[in-house]
Tab-separated table of C-alpha atoms and ligand atoms in Angstrom:
chain	number	residue	atom	x	y	z
X	288	UNK	CA	8.253	-5.136	-19.917
X	289	UNK	CA	6.637	-7.435	-17.295
X	290	UNK	CA	5.043	-10.205	-19.096
X	291	UNK	CA	0.877	-10.693	-19.433
X	292	UNK	CA	0.475	-13.897	-16.734
X	293	UNK	CA	2.679	-12.023	-14.388
X	294	UNK	CA	1.097	-9.234	-14.219
X	295	UNK	CA	-3.085	-9.676	-13.634
X	296	UNK	CA	-3.205	-12.657	-14.948
X	297	UNK	CA	-3.994	-11.326	-18.907
X	298	UNK	CA	-2.994	-15.007	-21.034
X	299	UNK	CA	-2.206	-13.106	-23.565
X	300	UNK	CA	-0.139	-10.313	-24.849
X	301	UNK	CA	1.054	-7.152	-22.999
X	302	UNK	CA	0.556	-4.279	-21.063
X	303	UNK	CA	1.295	-1.170	-23.099
X	304	UNK	CA	-1.649	-1.363	-24.834
X	305	UNK	CA	-0.388	-3.685	-28.034
X	306	UNK	CA	-3.373	-6.276	-26.513
X	307	UNK	CA	-3.932	-8.127	-29.835
X	308	UNK	CA	-7.347	-10.627	-30.275
X	309	UNK	CA	-6.444	-13.537	-31.482
X	310	UNK	CA	-6.610	-15.499	-34.610
X	311	UNK	CA	-7.604	-19.096	-33.999
X	312	UNK	CA	-5.697	-19.723	-37.395
X	313	UNK	CA	-2.820	-18.353	-35.618
X	314	UNK	CA	-1.731	-19.528	-33.259
X	315	UNK	CA	-2.707	-23.771	-32.979
X	316	UNK	CA	-0.578	-24.444	-29.769
X	317	UNK	CA	-1.749	-27.300	-27.164
X	318	UNK	CA	-2.553	-23.862	-24.750
X	319	UNK	CA	-4.576	-21.486	-27.513
X	320	UNK	CA	-5.959	-18.188	-25.431
X	321	UNK	CA	-10.141	-18.413	-24.595
X	322	UNK	CA	-12.056	-16.074	-26.431
X	323	UNK	CA	-13.047	-15.219	-23.177
X	324	UNK	CA	-9.283	-15.198	-21.264
X	325	UNK	CA	-8.977	-12.695	-24.490
X	326	UNK	CA	-12.029	-10.611	-23.941
X	327	UNK	CA	-10.621	-9.610	-20.398
X	328	UNK	CA	-6.546	-9.289	-21.386
X	329	UNK	CA	-8.298	-6.035	-23.832
X	330	UNK	CA	-10.866	-4.963	-21.453
X	331	UNK	CA	-9.948	-1.348	-21.026
X	332	UNK	CA	-11.489	-1.398	-17.522
X	333	UNK	CA	-8.588	-4.647	-16.162
X	334	UNK	CA	-6.343	-2.707	-17.543
X	335	UNK	CA	-6.801	-0.109	-15.843
X	336	UNK	CA	-7.097	-2.244	-12.127
X	337	UNK	CA	-3.963	-3.850	-12.879
X	338	UNK	CA	-2.439	-0.143	-13.397
X	339	UNK	CA	-3.650	0.868	-10.309
X	340	UNK	CA	-2.391	-1.796	-8.349
X	341	UNK	CA	1.720	-1.651	-10.251
X	342	UNK	CA	1.001	2.483	-9.429
X	343	UNK	CA	-0.202	1.984	-5.744
X	344	UNK	CA	2.496	-1.436	-5.096
X	345	UNK	CA	5.509	0.963	-6.219
X	346	UNK	CA	4.573	4.651	-4.903
X	347	UNK	CA	3.706	2.670	-1.585
X	348	UNK	CA	7.401	0.665	-1.504
X	349	UNK	CA	9.166	3.048	-2.635
X	350	UNK	CA	8.809	4.361	0.716
X	351	UNK	CA	12.353	3.864	3.102
X	352	UNK	CA	13.221	1.463	5.037
X	353	UNK	CA	12.065	2.693	8.736
X	354	UNK	CA	9.797	-0.011	10.974
X	355	UNK	CA	6.589	2.079	9.725
X	356	UNK	CA	6.838	1.879	6.048
X	357	UNK	CA	7.680	-1.914	6.166
X	358	UNK	CA	4.744	-2.273	8.429
X	359	UNK	CA	2.895	-0.054	5.583
X	360	UNK	CA	3.924	-2.036	2.927
X	361	UNK	CA	3.502	-5.179	5.070
X	362	UNK	CA	0.144	-4.085	5.103
X	363	UNK	CA	-0.494	-2.950	2.226
X	364	UNK	CA	0.280	-6.245	0.661
X	365	UNK	CA	-2.218	-8.227	3.946
X	366	UNK	CA	-4.567	-6.099	2.270
X	367	UNK	CA	-3.781	-8.348	-1.544
X	368	UNK	CA	-4.433	-11.461	0.579
X	369	UNK	CA	-0.142	-12.247	1.489
X	370	UNK	CA	0.260	-13.835	4.752
X	371	UNK	CA	3.851	-11.155	6.209
X	372	UNK	CA	5.716	-12.598	8.495
X	373	UNK	CA	7.062	-10.179	11.299
X	374	UNK	CA	9.604	-7.555	11.209
X	375	UNK	CA	9.504	-7.903	7.106
X	376	UNK	CA	12.175	-5.467	6.108
X	377	UNK	CA	11.602	-3.930	2.988
X	378	UNK	CA	13.818	-2.832	0.916
X	379	UNK	CA	12.427	0.941	-1.529
X	380	UNK	CA	12.130	-0.447	-5.370
X	381	UNK	CA	10.774	-3.743	-3.627
X	382	UNK	CA	8.475	-4.187	-6.541
X	383	UNK	CA	5.807	-7.232	-6.318
X	384	UNK	CA	3.333	-8.020	-8.483
X	385	UNK	CA	0.152	-10.166	-6.717
X	386	UNK	CA	-2.005	-11.161	-8.915
X	387	UNK	CA	-5.514	-11.627	-6.727
X	388	UNK	CA	-5.948	-15.924	-6.613
X	389	UNK	CA	-2.003	-15.332	-6.274
X	390	UNK	CA	-0.669	-17.192	-2.979
X	391	UNK	CA	3.450	-15.470	-1.682
X	392	UNK	CA	4.617	-15.975	2.242
X	393	UNK	CA	7.450	-14.150	3.966
X	394	UNK	CA	8.545	-15.224	6.895
X	395	UNK	CA	9.312	-13.611	10.730
X	396	UNK	CA	12.234	-11.158	9.852
X	397	UNK	CA	12.333	-10.931	6.114
X	398	UNK	CA	15.090	-8.869	4.525
X	399	UNK	CA	14.215	-7.846	0.931
X	400	UNK	CA	16.507	-6.126	-0.199
X	401	UNK	CA	16.853	-2.923	-2.633
X	402	UNK	CA	15.591	-3.811	-6.101
X	403	UNK	CA	14.316	-7.767	-5.570
X	404	UNK	CA	12.001	-8.314	-7.883
X	405	UNK	CA	8.680	-11.061	-6.601
X	406	UNK	CA	5.951	-12.106	-9.574
X	407	UNK	CA	4.143	-14.534	-7.515
X	408	UNK	CA	1.689	-15.760	-10.190
X	409	UNK	CA	2.634	-19.315	-9.663
X	410	UNK	CA	2.768	-18.581	-4.856
X	411	UNK	CA	5.930	-17.850	-3.667
X	412	UNK	CA	6.618	-18.352	0.058
X	413	UNK	CA	9.700	-17.407	1.150
X	414	UNK	CA	10.409	-18.668	5.102
X	415	UNK	CA	11.726	-16.632	8.157
X	416	UNK	CA	15.021	-14.884	8.516
X	417	UNK	CA	15.481	-15.210	4.901
X	418	UNK	CA	18.025	-12.533	2.815
X	419	UNK	CA	17.159	-12.138	-0.330
X	420	UNK	CA	19.806	-9.521	-2.165
X	421	UNK	CA	19.848	-6.701	-4.210
X	422	UNK	CA	18.379	-7.098	-7.487
X	423	UNK	CA	17.616	-10.869	-7.019
X	424	UNK	CA	14.327	-12.205	-8.992
X	425	UNK	CA	11.828	-14.504	-7.920
X	426	UNK	CA	9.674	-15.875	-10.814
X	427	UNK	CA	6.522	-18.591	-10.209
X	428	UNK	CA	5.540	-18.221	-13.938
X	429	UNK	CA	6.951	-18.790	-17.236
X	430	UNK	CA	5.477	-18.325	-21.064
X	431	UNK	CA	3.953	-21.459	-22.153
X	432	UNK	CA	6.612	-21.972	-25.938
X	433	UNK	CA	4.662	-24.026	-28.523
X	434	UNK	CA	6.836	-26.826	-29.863
X	435	UNK	CA	5.450	-25.616	-33.078
X	436	UNK	CA	6.494	-22.658	-33.487
X	437	UNK	CA	2.964	-20.880	-33.023
X	438	UNK	CA	3.192	-16.921	-31.579
X	439	UNK	CA	4.716	-16.838	-27.718
X	440	UNK	CA	2.046	-14.059	-27.224
X	441	UNK	CA	-0.707	-16.386	-27.435
X	442	UNK	CA	-0.136	-19.621	-26.363
X	443	UNK	CA	-0.126	-18.859	-22.346
X	444	UNK	CA	1.379	-18.621	-19.210
X	445	UNK	CA	2.237	-22.229	-16.549
X	446	UNK	CA	2.271	-21.538	-12.952
X	447	UNK	CA	5.588	-22.826	-10.685
X	448	UNK	CA	5.046	-22.282	-7.192
X	449	UNK	CA	8.626	-20.808	-5.824
X	450	UNK	CA	9.163	-22.776	-2.019
X	451	UNK	CA	12.756	-21.133	0.174
X	452	UNK	CA	13.222	-22.843	2.914
X	453	UNK	CA	14.222	-20.441	6.419
X	454	UNK	CA	17.014	-18.832	7.430
X	455	UNK	CA	18.068	-19.455	3.896
X	456	UNK	CA	20.681	-16.232	1.758
X	457	UNK	CA	20.492	-15.937	-1.300
X	458	UNK	CA	22.506	-12.975	-2.836
X	459	UNK	CA	23.325	-9.435	-5.195
X	460	UNK	CA	21.456	-9.868	-8.401
X	461	UNK	CA	20.082	-13.974	-8.512
X	462	UNK	CA	17.198	-15.612	-10.892
X	463	UNK	CA	15.364	-17.715	-9.095
X	464	UNK	CA	13.467	-19.905	-11.774
X	465	UNK	CA	9.110	-21.196	-11.768
X	466	UNK	CA	9.192	-24.630	-9.909
X	467	UNK	CA	12.067	-23.926	-7.646
X	468	UNK	CA	12.455	-25.519	-4.245
X	469	UNK	CA	15.425	-24.647	-2.329
X	470	UNK	CA	16.030	-25.951	1.270
X	471	UNK	CA	16.632	-24.305	4.779
X	472	UNK	CA	20.055	-22.475	5.957
X	473	UNK	CA	21.720	-22.475	1.722
X	474	UNK	CA	23.096	-20.518	0.297
X	475	UNK	CA	23.037	-19.030	-3.706
X	476	UNK	CA	26.636	-16.901	-4.864
X	477	UNK	CA	25.607	-13.525	-6.025
X	478	UNK	CA	24.757	-13.687	-10.198
X	479	UNK	CA	23.355	-16.934	-9.654
X	480	UNK	CA	20.288	-18.585	-11.573
X	481	UNK	CA	19.105	-20.900	-10.101
X	482	UNK	CA	17.422	-23.556	-12.214
X	483	UNK	CA	17.302	-26.650	-10.070
X	484	UNK	CA	15.775	-27.867	-5.964
X	485	UNK	CA	18.879	-26.592	-4.099
X	486	UNK	CA	19.153	-28.633	-0.979
X	487	UNK	CA	18.928	-27.716	2.575
X	488	UNK	CA	22.410	-25.935	4.217
X	489	UNK	CA	24.522	-26.036	0.581
X	490	UNK	CA	26.256	-22.868	-0.832
X	491	UNK	CA	25.363	-22.448	-4.389
X	492	UNK	CA	26.536	-20.335	-7.400
X	493	UNK	CA	26.785	-19.457	-10.783
X	494	UNK	CA	24.825	-19.991	-14.207
X	495	UNK	CA	23.334	-22.592	-14.106
X	496	UNK	CA	23.594	-22.639	-10.116
X	497	UNK	CA	26.373	-25.926	-9.065
X	498	UNK	CA	26.752	-27.124	-5.546
X	499	UNK	CA	29.951	-24.646	-4.411
X	500	UNK	CA	29.559	-26.940	-1.173
X	501	UNK	CA	27.684	-27.882	2.413
X	502	UNK	CA	27.243	-26.204	5.375
X	503	UNK	CA	26.677	-28.739	8.904
X	504	UNK	CA	23.253	-28.196	9.662
X	505	UNK	CA	23.315	-24.814	13.319
X	506	UNK	CA	21.806	-26.736	16.720
X	507	UNK	CA	21.473	-23.718	18.511
X	508	UNK	CA	18.524	-22.085	19.475
X	509	UNK	CA	18.256	-18.613	17.336
X	510	UNK	CA	17.486	-15.352	19.095
X	511	UNK	CA	14.463	-12.673	17.707
X	512	UNK	CA	16.941	-11.342	14.900
X	513	UNK	CA	15.625	-6.837	15.814
X	514	UNK	CA	17.304	-8.408	19.576
X	515	UNK	CA	20.116	-10.403	18.377
X	516	UNK	CA	21.037	-7.730	16.907
X	517	UNK	CA	21.627	-8.367	13.564
X	518	UNK	CA	19.952	-9.671	10.017
X	519	UNK	CA	19.481	-7.046	8.470
X	520	UNK	CA	22.432	-5.228	6.345
X	521	UNK	CA	22.057	-2.253	8.356
J	1813	COA	C1	28.887	-17.524	-1.949
J	1813	COA	C2	29.636	-16.657	-1.123
J	1813	COA	C3	29.836	-16.020	0.180
J	1813	COA	C4	31.753	-16.695	-1.033
J	1813	COA	O1	31.339	-18.431	-1.110
J	1813	COA	P1	32.506	-19.344	-0.071
J	1813	COA	O2	31.934	-20.423	0.108
J	1813	COA	O3	33.758	-18.295	0.844
J	1813	COA	O4	33.188	-19.425	-0.837
J	1813	COA	P2	34.472	-19.256	-2.087
J	1813	COA	O5	34.738	-17.591	-1.907
J	1813	COA	O6	35.534	-19.813	-1.073
J	1813	COA	O7	34.730	-20.609	-3.408
J	1813	COA	C5	34.692	-21.500	-4.079
J	1813	COA	C6	34.242	-21.394	-5.422
J	1813	COA	O8	32.947	-20.547	-5.148
J	1813	COA	C7	33.453	-20.274	-6.082
J	1813	COA	N1	32.341	-19.196	-5.919
J	1813	COA	C8	32.437	-17.988	-5.402
J	1813	COA	N2	31.669	-16.599	-5.677
J	1813	COA	C9	30.890	-18.252	-6.551
J	1813	COA	C10	29.698	-17.281	-7.334
J	1813	COA	N3	29.291	-16.016	-7.017
J	1813	COA	N4	29.359	-17.739	-8.537
J	1813	COA	C11	29.500	-18.869	-8.568
J	1813	COA	N5	30.954	-19.576	-7.460
J	1813	COA	C12	31.602	-18.717	-6.905
J	1813	COA	C13	34.316	-19.823	-6.681
J	1813	COA	O9	34.993	-19.375	-7.298
J	1813	COA	C14	34.807	-21.539	-6.011
J	1813	COA	O10	35.051	-22.448	-7.309
J	1813	COA	P3	37.172	-23.598	-7.082
J	1813	COA	O11	36.883	-23.776	-5.659
J	1813	COA	O12	36.404	-24.282	-7.850
J	1813	COA	O13	38.515	-21.587	-7.203
J	1813	COA	C15	30.242	-15.006	-2.268
J	1813	COA	O14	31.605	-15.917	-3.813
J	1813	COA	C16	29.345	-15.057	-2.908
J	1813	COA	O15	28.713	-14.468	-3.655
J	1813	COA	N6	29.223	-13.797	-1.492
J	1813	COA	C17	27.903	-12.730	-1.967
J	1813	COA	C18	28.186	-10.964	-2.151
J	1813	COA	C19	26.452	-10.293	-2.448
J	1813	COA	O16	25.368	-10.710	-2.952
J	1813	COA	N7	26.716	-9.157	-1.105
J	1813	COA	C20	25.407	-8.431	-1.286
J	1813	COA	C21	24.712	-8.924	-0.295
J	1813	COA	S1	22.943	-9.323	-0.156
């Protein structure tokens, strides 16, 4: 199941046909769903558009990571309003949700491994030469959790930008939460959950991710990675 605000800016319910009209008496939270939002959420046309985006996106992103296929994937995202740099590698199985009006910026030579998921409702920026490891998830929106125990289903979504600097390595199976900034040259160890900002040139790990050690920033100039024969996982 994918969460409502992540998929198409729907503010209540899911996309599986179980969306319900909100009743003001059952969701007295501070961030209730307006009648207009609920109408849009339940609109078959809106649901059709969101599911169509997912269908085309998952078909395009199932392609292998030949340079031509990567350029097709980059063009697809640009058509949806994203800024995608040069030589970005998209492994098969990358999943990117990009609701209308949201920000997605991916720098040159970024490498997104098999099974990476990016939900860009709140905005996601990734700096150049950053490597995102297998099955890592980057989330930029939370469901609001009402203090009074009223249903999360009706409580709306909070969106927060995720910013990942250049030359970062996020290893396999990590989760980056909404609002986090990861500084240039940082490393996130495998299996970590990043709940807070990560300082530049540090190695962090664990759940929640904590400082493991610091790195020295490089003073040398970079060659374009493909010319230097490095960068991607092979
Ligand atoms: C982070 C990593 C690169 C190792 O970095 P390192 O600086 O050499 O770390 P070390 O192995 O010396 O371990 C240093 C400390 O960090 C801890 N640590 C290492 N990896 C960790 C992880 N994934 N989560 C939590 N803690 C970790 C170690 O337990 C150790 O703690 P201690 O000092 O209390 O014993 C490695 O652990 C890792 O996560 N590799 C990712 C592999 C991967 O995902 N590959 C796919 C590529 S997309």
